[in-house]
Amino acid sequence: MDEATTHPGTHGPISVWELRLAEAGRRCGPEHADAARVLILHAARADAEALTRVYHQGTADERRAVLHALPHLVPGPEALPIVEDALRTNDTRLVAAALGPYGARHLDAHAWRHAVLKCLFTGVAVDLVADLARRSRGDAELARMLGDHAAERTAAGRTVPEDLHRVLALTEAAPAQGAAGPDVPHGKES
C-alpha cells in the first residue's frame, strides 16, 4: 500500500502497485487477498481508466477486486462497461461482485433485471445483490420476467429456485413515493 500511495501512476509498462495486486494471494493468503487488492487500488487512487486496464489484464480474482473497489473509487457511471463485462461471464463470483453497490447505483432497469435473472439461472444467491429490495419494489416488468422464468422451469419439470419467490415477493411491494433514478421503470424495457 505504501508503494501504491507513493507511486500511484504508471511507471514503465506496469506500475508497482499492479504487480502487488497479482501477488496479493501469495502474500496475504486467499482469505485476505480481496481486501488487500481493494486497499491497494484505493491507495493508488486508481481511476476508471486504470481500473479498466487492471480489470481487462487481470485474473478473475483481480477482476473481482476491481468490481469491489468501484463504489469507493468511481463516483459516476464511467466504469459501467466493467460491470457489464462481468455480467456477461459465466464466473458466478464476478456476476455477484458486479451486482454490488456500484452496479446497483448505475445499471439501468433493463440491465439490472436481466442481471437478477442471471443470478437465478446461475445459482448466485440474491442476498448478494446490493439494494435488491429497493430496486425490486413495485417493478411489474421484473415480476413478469420472474413469472415467465418460473413457468418455463415448471413446464420443463424443473424446480423453481426459492430465491425467485423471494424476489417476486419484493416486486409486489408498492413503489416508494417520489422514487427516481436509473432503477425506476420508464416505458417498455423487456
PDB file of N, CA and C in Angstrom, residues 122-187:
ATOM      1  N   THR A 122     -27.852 -18.977 -12.719  1.00  0.00           N
ATOM      2  CA  THR A 122     -26.524 -19.491 -12.401  1.00  0.00           C
ATOM      3  C   THR A 122     -26.342 -19.885 -10.942  1.00  0.00           C
ATOM      4  N   GLY A 123     -27.359 -19.646 -10.111  1.00  0.00           N
ATOM      5  CA  GLY A 123     -27.260 -20.025  -8.709  1.00  0.00           C
ATOM      6  C   GLY A 123     -26.580 -19.014  -7.815  1.00  0.00           C
ATOM      7  N   VAL A 124     -26.401 -17.781  -8.276  1.00  0.00           N
ATOM      8  CA  VAL A 124     -25.860 -16.736  -7.407  1.00  0.00           C
ATOM      9  C   VAL A 124     -26.967 -16.339  -6.430  1.00  0.00           C
ATOM     10  N   ALA A 125     -26.680 -16.384  -5.155  1.00  0.00           N
ATOM     11  CA  ALA A 125     -27.680 -16.036  -4.143  1.00  0.00           C
ATOM     12  C   ALA A 125     -28.089 -14.574  -4.294  1.00  0.00           C
ATOM     13  N   VAL A 126     -29.391 -14.316  -4.320  1.00  0.00           N
ATOM     14  CA  VAL A 126     -29.860 -12.940  -4.481  1.00  0.00           C
ATOM     15  C   VAL A 126     -29.534 -12.092  -3.257  1.00  0.00           C
ATOM     16  N   ASP A 127     -29.158 -12.709  -2.153  1.00  0.00           N
ATOM     17  CA  ASP A 127     -28.697 -11.939  -0.994  1.00  0.00           C
ATOM     18  C   ASP A 127     -27.455 -11.118  -1.334  1.00  0.00           C
ATOM     19  N   LEU A 128     -26.733 -11.504  -2.376  1.00  0.00           N
ATOM     20  CA  LEU A 128     -25.525 -10.799  -2.784  1.00  0.00           C
ATOM     21  C   LEU A 128     -25.813  -9.598  -3.678  1.00  0.00           C
ATOM     22  N   VAL A 129     -27.051  -9.419  -4.104  1.00  0.00           N
ATOM     23  CA  VAL A 129     -27.431  -8.313  -4.980  1.00  0.00           C
ATOM     24  C   VAL A 129     -27.686  -7.079  -4.121  1.00  0.00           C
ATOM     25  N   ALA A 130     -26.841  -6.074  -4.285  1.00  0.00           N
ATOM     26  CA  ALA A 130     -26.973  -4.850  -3.498  1.00  0.00           C
ATOM     27  C   ALA A 130     -28.271  -4.131  -3.846  1.00  0.00           C
ATOM     28  N   ASP A 131     -28.923  -3.625  -2.840  1.00  0.00           N
ATOM     29  CA  ASP A 131     -30.126  -2.794  -2.988  1.00  0.00           C
ATOM     30  C   ASP A 131     -31.287  -3.531  -3.657  1.00  0.00           C
ATOM     31  N   LEU A 132     -31.327  -4.842  -3.488  1.00  0.00           N
ATOM     32  CA  LEU A 132     -32.341  -5.668  -4.136  1.00  0.00           C
ATOM     33  C   LEU A 132     -33.760  -5.249  -3.765  1.00  0.00           C
ATOM     34  N   ALA A 133     -34.013  -5.047  -2.488  1.00  0.00           N
ATOM     35  CA  ALA A 133     -35.380  -4.730  -2.060  1.00  0.00           C
ATOM     36  C   ALA A 133     -35.875  -3.420  -2.675  1.00  0.00           C
ATOM     37  N   ARG A 134     -35.044  -2.391  -2.654  1.00  0.00           N
ATOM     38  CA  ARG A 134     -35.470  -1.098  -3.186  1.00  0.00           C
ATOM     39  C   ARG A 134     -35.681  -1.160  -4.695  1.00  0.00           C
ATOM     40  N   ARG A 135     -34.751  -1.787  -5.402  1.00  0.00           N
ATOM     41  CA  ARG A 135     -34.850  -1.814  -6.862  1.00  0.00           C
ATOM     42  C   ARG A 135     -35.978  -2.713  -7.340  1.00  0.00           C
ATOM     43  N   SER A 136     -36.326  -3.734  -6.568  1.00  0.00           N
ATOM     44  CA  SER A 136     -37.389  -4.663  -6.963  1.00  0.00           C
ATOM     45  C   SER A 136     -38.777  -4.131  -6.645  1.00  0.00           C
ATOM     46  N   ARG A 137     -38.851  -3.268  -5.665  1.00  0.00           N
ATOM     47  CA  ARG A 137     -40.130  -2.794  -5.136  1.00  0.00           C
ATOM     48  C   ARG A 137     -41.036  -2.251  -6.238  1.00  0.00           C
ATOM     49  N   GLY A 138     -42.185  -2.884  -6.413  1.00  0.00           N
ATOM     50  CA  GLY A 138     -43.189  -2.421  -7.368  1.00  0.00           C
ATOM     51  C   GLY A 138     -42.785  -2.558  -8.828  1.00  0.00           C
ATOM     52  N   ASP A 139     -41.780  -3.348  -9.135  1.00  0.00           N
ATOM     53  CA  ASP A 139     -41.292  -3.483 -10.516  1.00  0.00           C
ATOM     54  C   ASP A 139     -42.110  -4.551 -11.251  1.00  0.00           C
ATOM     55  N   ALA A 140     -43.147  -4.117 -11.945  1.00  0.00           N
ATOM     56  CA  ALA A 140     -44.048  -5.038 -12.643  1.00  0.00           C
ATOM     57  C   ALA A 140     -43.334  -5.799 -13.758  1.00  0.00           C
ATOM     58  N   GLU A 141     -42.404  -5.161 -14.430  1.00  0.00           N
ATOM     59  CA  GLU A 141     -41.679  -5.840 -15.515  1.00  0.00           C
ATOM     60  C   GLU A 141     -40.803  -6.963 -14.953  1.00  0.00           C
ATOM     61  N   LEU A 142     -40.142  -6.717 -13.842  1.00  0.00           N
ATOM     62  CA  LEU A 142     -39.351  -7.778 -13.201  1.00  0.00           C
ATOM     63  C   LEU A 142     -40.272  -8.910 -12.762  1.00  0.00           C
ATOM     64  N   ALA A 143     -41.427  -8.573 -12.222  1.00  0.00           N
ATOM     65  CA  ALA A 143     -42.387  -9.603 -11.798  1.00  0.00           C
ATOM     66  C   ALA A 143     -42.812 -10.454 -12.990  1.00  0.00           C
ATOM     67  N   ARG A 144     -43.060  -9.817 -14.137  1.00  0.00           N
ATOM     68  CA  ARG A 144     -43.446 -10.554 -15.346  1.00  0.00           C
ATOM     69  C   ARG A 144     -42.316 -11.498 -15.775  1.00  0.00           C
ATOM     70  N   MET A 145     -41.096 -10.985 -15.783  1.00  0.00           N
ATOM     71  CA  MET A 145     -39.946 -11.791 -16.180  1.00  0.00           C
ATOM     72  C   MET A 145     -39.750 -12.983 -15.242  1.00  0.00           C
ATOM     73  N   LEU A 146     -39.906 -12.749 -13.955  1.00  0.00           N
ATOM     74  CA  LEU A 146     -39.765 -13.835 -12.978  1.00  0.00           C
ATOM     75  C   LEU A 146     -40.862 -14.878 -13.159  1.00  0.00           C
ATOM     76  N   GLY A 147     -42.090 -14.402 -13.403  1.00  0.00           N
ATOM     77  CA  GLY A 147     -43.202 -15.325 -13.640  1.00  0.00           C
ATOM     78  C   GLY A 147     -42.972 -16.182 -14.867  1.00  0.00           C
ATOM     79  N   ASP A 148     -42.466 -15.563 -15.944  1.00  0.00           N
ATOM     80  CA  ASP A 148     -42.155 -16.318 -17.165  1.00  0.00           C
ATOM     81  C   ASP A 148     -41.079 -17.364 -16.907  1.00  0.00           C
ATOM     82  N   HIS A 149     -40.056 -16.972 -16.156  1.00  0.00           N
ATOM     83  CA  HIS A 149     -38.971 -17.906 -15.844  1.00  0.00           C
ATOM     84  C   HIS A 149     -39.489 -19.080 -15.010  1.00  0.00           C
ATOM     85  N   ALA A 150     -40.320 -18.779 -14.020  1.00  0.00           N
ATOM     86  CA  ALA A 150     -40.890 -19.843 -13.179  1.00  0.00           C
ATOM     87  C   ALA A 150     -41.759 -20.785 -14.013  1.00  0.00           C
ATOM     88  N   ALA A 151     -42.560 -20.225 -14.935  1.00  0.00           N
ATOM     89  CA  ALA A 151     -43.428 -21.051 -15.785  1.00  0.00           C
ATOM     90  C   ALA A 151     -42.597 -21.957 -16.694  1.00  0.00           C
ATOM     91  N   GLU A 152     -41.495 -21.432 -17.247  1.00  0.00           N
ATOM     92  CA  GLU A 152     -40.621 -22.243 -18.100  1.00  0.00           C
ATOM     93  C   GLU A 152     -39.999 -23.393 -17.318  1.00  0.00           C
ATOM     94  N   ARG A 153     -39.533 -23.109 -16.113  1.00  0.00           N
ATOM     95  CA  ARG A 153     -38.917 -24.166 -15.298  1.00  0.00           C
ATOM     96  C   ARG A 153     -39.944 -25.225 -14.924  1.00  0.00           C
ATOM     97  N   THR A 154     -41.130 -24.781 -14.555  1.00  0.00           N
ATOM     98  CA  THR A 154     -42.196 -25.716 -14.173  1.00  0.00           C
ATOM     99  C   THR A 154     -42.582 -26.586 -15.360  1.00  0.00           C
ATOM    100  N   ALA A 155     -42.736 -25.978 -16.541  1.00  0.00           N
ATOM    101  CA  ALA A 155     -43.099 -26.730 -17.748  1.00  0.00           C
ATOM    102  C   ALA A 155     -42.024 -27.749 -18.114  1.00  0.00           C
ATOM    103  N   ALA A 156     -40.769 -27.449 -17.785  1.00  0.00           N
ATOM    104  CA  ALA A 156     -39.664 -28.369 -18.080  1.00  0.00           C
ATOM    105  C   ALA A 156     -39.466 -29.402 -16.972  1.00  0.00           C
ATOM    106  N   GLY A 157     -40.324 -29.371 -15.958  1.00  0.00           N
ATOM    107  CA  GLY A 157     -40.195 -30.332 -14.866  1.00  0.00           C
ATOM    108  C   GLY A 157     -39.065 -30.011 -13.910  1.00  0.00           C
ATOM    109  N   ARG A 158     -38.615 -28.774 -13.886  1.00  0.00           N
ATOM    110  CA  ARG A 158     -37.529 -28.362 -13.000  1.00  0.00           C
ATOM    111  C   ARG A 158     -38.096 -27.586 -11.825  1.00  0.00           C
ATOM    112  N   THR A 159     -37.338 -27.581 -10.754  1.00  0.00           N
ATOM    113  CA  THR A 159     -37.771 -26.819  -9.581  1.00  0.00           C
ATOM    114  C   THR A 159     -37.541 -25.334  -9.812  1.00  0.00           C
ATOM    115  N   VAL A 160     -38.349 -24.547  -9.152  1.00  0.00           N
ATOM    116  CA  VAL A 160     -38.213 -23.095  -9.208  1.00  0.00           C
ATOM    117  C   VAL A 160     -37.379 -22.683  -8.001  1.00  0.00           C
ATOM    118  N   PRO A 161     -36.287 -21.948  -8.215  1.00  0.00           N
ATOM    119  CA  PRO A 161     -35.434 -21.572  -7.078  1.00  0.00           C
ATOM    120  C   PRO A 161     -36.206 -20.754  -6.039  1.00  0.00           C
ATOM    121  N   GLU A 162     -35.942 -21.022  -4.788  1.00  0.00           N
ATOM    122  CA  GLU A 162     -36.596 -20.279  -3.704  1.00  0.00           C
ATOM    123  C   GLU A 162     -36.310 -18.783  -3.820  1.00  0.00           C
ATOM    124  N   ASP A 163     -35.099 -18.435  -4.278  1.00  0.00           N
ATOM    125  CA  ASP A 163     -34.765 -17.021  -4.452  1.00  0.00           C
ATOM    126  C   ASP A 163     -35.718 -16.323  -5.417  1.00  0.00           C
ATOM    127  N   LEU A 164     -36.229 -17.047  -6.407  1.00  0.00           N
ATOM    128  CA  LEU A 164     -37.175 -16.441  -7.347  1.00  0.00           C
ATOM    129  C   LEU A 164     -38.428 -15.990  -6.596  1.00  0.00           C
ATOM    130  N   HIS A 165     -38.921 -16.814  -5.722  1.00  0.00           N
ATOM    131  CA  HIS A 165     -40.113 -16.457  -4.949  1.00  0.00           C
ATOM    132  C   HIS A 165     -39.832 -15.260  -4.039  1.00  0.00           C
ATOM    133  N   ARG A 166     -38.631 -15.206  -3.484  1.00  0.00           N
ATOM    134  CA  ARG A 166     -38.256 -14.072  -2.625  1.00  0.00           C
ATOM    135  C   ARG A 166     -38.259 -12.771  -3.405  1.00  0.00           C
ATOM    136  N   VAL A 167     -37.655 -12.777  -4.595  1.00  0.00           N
ATOM    137  CA  VAL A 167     -37.604 -11.552  -5.402  1.00  0.00           C
ATOM    138  C   VAL A 167     -39.005 -11.198  -5.891  1.00  0.00           C
ATOM    139  N   LEU A 168     -39.761 -12.197  -6.289  1.00  0.00           N
ATOM    140  CA  LEU A 168     -41.131 -11.947  -6.746  1.00  0.00           C
ATOM    141  C   LEU A 168     -41.957 -11.277  -5.645  1.00  0.00           C
ATOM    142  N   ALA A 169     -41.783 -11.715  -4.414  1.00  0.00           N
ATOM    143  CA  ALA A 169     -42.492 -11.081  -3.296  1.00  0.00           C
ATOM    144  C   ALA A 169     -42.066  -9.620  -3.133  1.00  0.00           C
ATOM    145  N   LEU A 170     -40.802  -9.333  -3.386  1.00  0.00           N
ATOM    146  CA  LEU A 170     -40.329  -7.947  -3.292  1.00  0.00           C
ATOM    147  C   LEU A 170     -40.976  -7.059  -4.350  1.00  0.00           C
ATOM    148  N   THR A 171     -41.261  -7.617  -5.522  1.00  0.00           N
ATOM    149  CA  THR A 171     -41.855  -6.814  -6.596  1.00  0.00           C
ATOM    150  C   THR A 171     -43.293  -6.425  -6.283  1.00  0.00           C
ATOM    151  N   GLU A 172     -43.919  -7.139  -5.367  1.00  0.00           N
ATOM    152  CA  GLU A 172     -45.310  -6.865  -5.044  1.00  0.00           C
ATOM    153  C   GLU A 172     -45.481  -5.656  -4.141  1.00  0.00           C
ATOM    154  N   ALA A 173     -44.403  -5.214  -3.504  1.00  0.00           N
ATOM    155  CA  ALA A 173     -44.482  -4.038  -2.641  1.00  0.00           C
ATOM    156  C   ALA A 173     -44.721  -2.794  -3.497  1.00  0.00           C
ATOM    157  N   ALA A 174     -45.434  -1.843  -2.951  1.00  0.00           N
ATOM    158  CA  ALA A 174     -45.712  -0.600  -3.680  1.00  0.00           C
ATOM    159  C   ALA A 174     -44.429   0.200  -3.847  1.00  0.00           C
ATOM    160  N   PRO A 175     -44.274   0.900  -4.978  1.00  0.00           N
ATOM    161  CA  PRO A 175     -43.081   1.726  -5.167  1.00  0.00           C
ATOM    162  C   PRO A 175     -43.050   2.867  -4.160  1.00  0.00           C
ATOM    163  N   ALA A 176     -41.839   3.275  -3.793  1.00  0.00           N
ATOM    164  CA  ALA A 176     -41.677   4.367  -2.835  1.00  0.00           C
ATOM    165  C   ALA A 176     -42.164   5.678  -3.445  1.00  0.00           C
ATOM    166  N   GLN A 177     -42.706   6.552  -2.631  1.00  0.00           N
ATOM    167  CA  GLN A 177     -43.164   7.852  -3.100  1.00  0.00           C
ATOM    168  C   GLN A 177     -41.970   8.655  -3.599  1.00  0.00           C
ATOM    169  N   GLY A 178     -42.122   9.259  -4.775  1.00  0.00           N
ATOM    170  CA  GLY A 178     -41.079  10.130  -5.311  1.00  0.00           C
ATOM    171  C   GLY A 178     -39.829   9.404  -5.739  1.00  0.00           C
ATOM    172  N   ALA A 179     -39.916   8.095  -6.000  1.00  0.00           N
ATOM    173  CA  ALA A 179     -38.729   7.360  -6.419  1.00  0.00           C
ATOM    174  C   ALA A 179     -38.244   7.887  -7.753  1.00  0.00           C
ATOM    175  N   ALA A 180     -36.946   7.977  -7.882  1.00  0.00           N
ATOM    176  CA  ALA A 180     -36.344   8.445  -9.126  1.00  0.00           C
ATOM    177  C   ALA A 180     -34.991   7.784  -9.268  1.00  0.00           C
ATOM    178  N   GLY A 181     -34.481   7.754 -10.462  1.00  0.00           N
ATOM    179  CA  GLY A 181     -33.159   7.201 -10.682  1.00  0.00           C
ATOM    180  C   GLY A 181     -33.190   6.167 -11.791  1.00  0.00           C
ATOM    181  N   PRO A 182     -32.033   5.537 -12.047  1.00  0.00           N
ATOM    182  CA  PRO A 182     -31.920   4.603 -13.152  1.00  0.00           C
ATOM    183  C   PRO A 182     -32.715   3.331 -12.959  1.00  0.00           C
ATOM    184  N   ASP A 183     -33.194   3.068 -11.742  1.00  0.00           N
ATOM    185  CA  ASP A 183     -33.895   1.828 -11.468  1.00  0.00           C
ATOM    186  C   ASP A 183     -35.404   1.963 -11.614  1.00  0.00           C
ATOM    187  N   VAL A 184     -35.898   3.160 -11.827  1.00  0.00           N
ATOM    188  CA  VAL A 184     -37.333   3.360 -11.949  1.00  0.00           C
ATOM    189  C   VAL A 184     -37.740   3.095 -13.388  1.00  0.00           C
ATOM    190  N   PRO A 185     -38.669   2.150 -13.601  1.00  0.00           N
ATOM    191  CA  PRO A 185     -39.077   1.840 -14.963  1.00  0.00           C
ATOM    192  C   PRO A 185     -39.663   3.073 -15.649  1.00  0.00           C
ATOM    193  N   HIS A 186     -39.298   3.239 -16.911  1.00  0.00           N
ATOM    194  CA  HIS A 186     -39.844   4.357 -17.684  1.00  0.00           C
ATOM    195  C   HIS A 186     -40.100   3.877 -19.104  1.00  0.00           C
ATOM    196  N   GLY A 187     -41.256   3.329 -19.283  1.00  0.00           N
ATOM    197  CA  GLY A 187     -41.585   2.801 -20.598  1.00  0.00           C
ATOM    198  C   GLY A 187     -41.272   1.324 -20.682  1.00  0.00           C
TER     199      GLY A 187
END
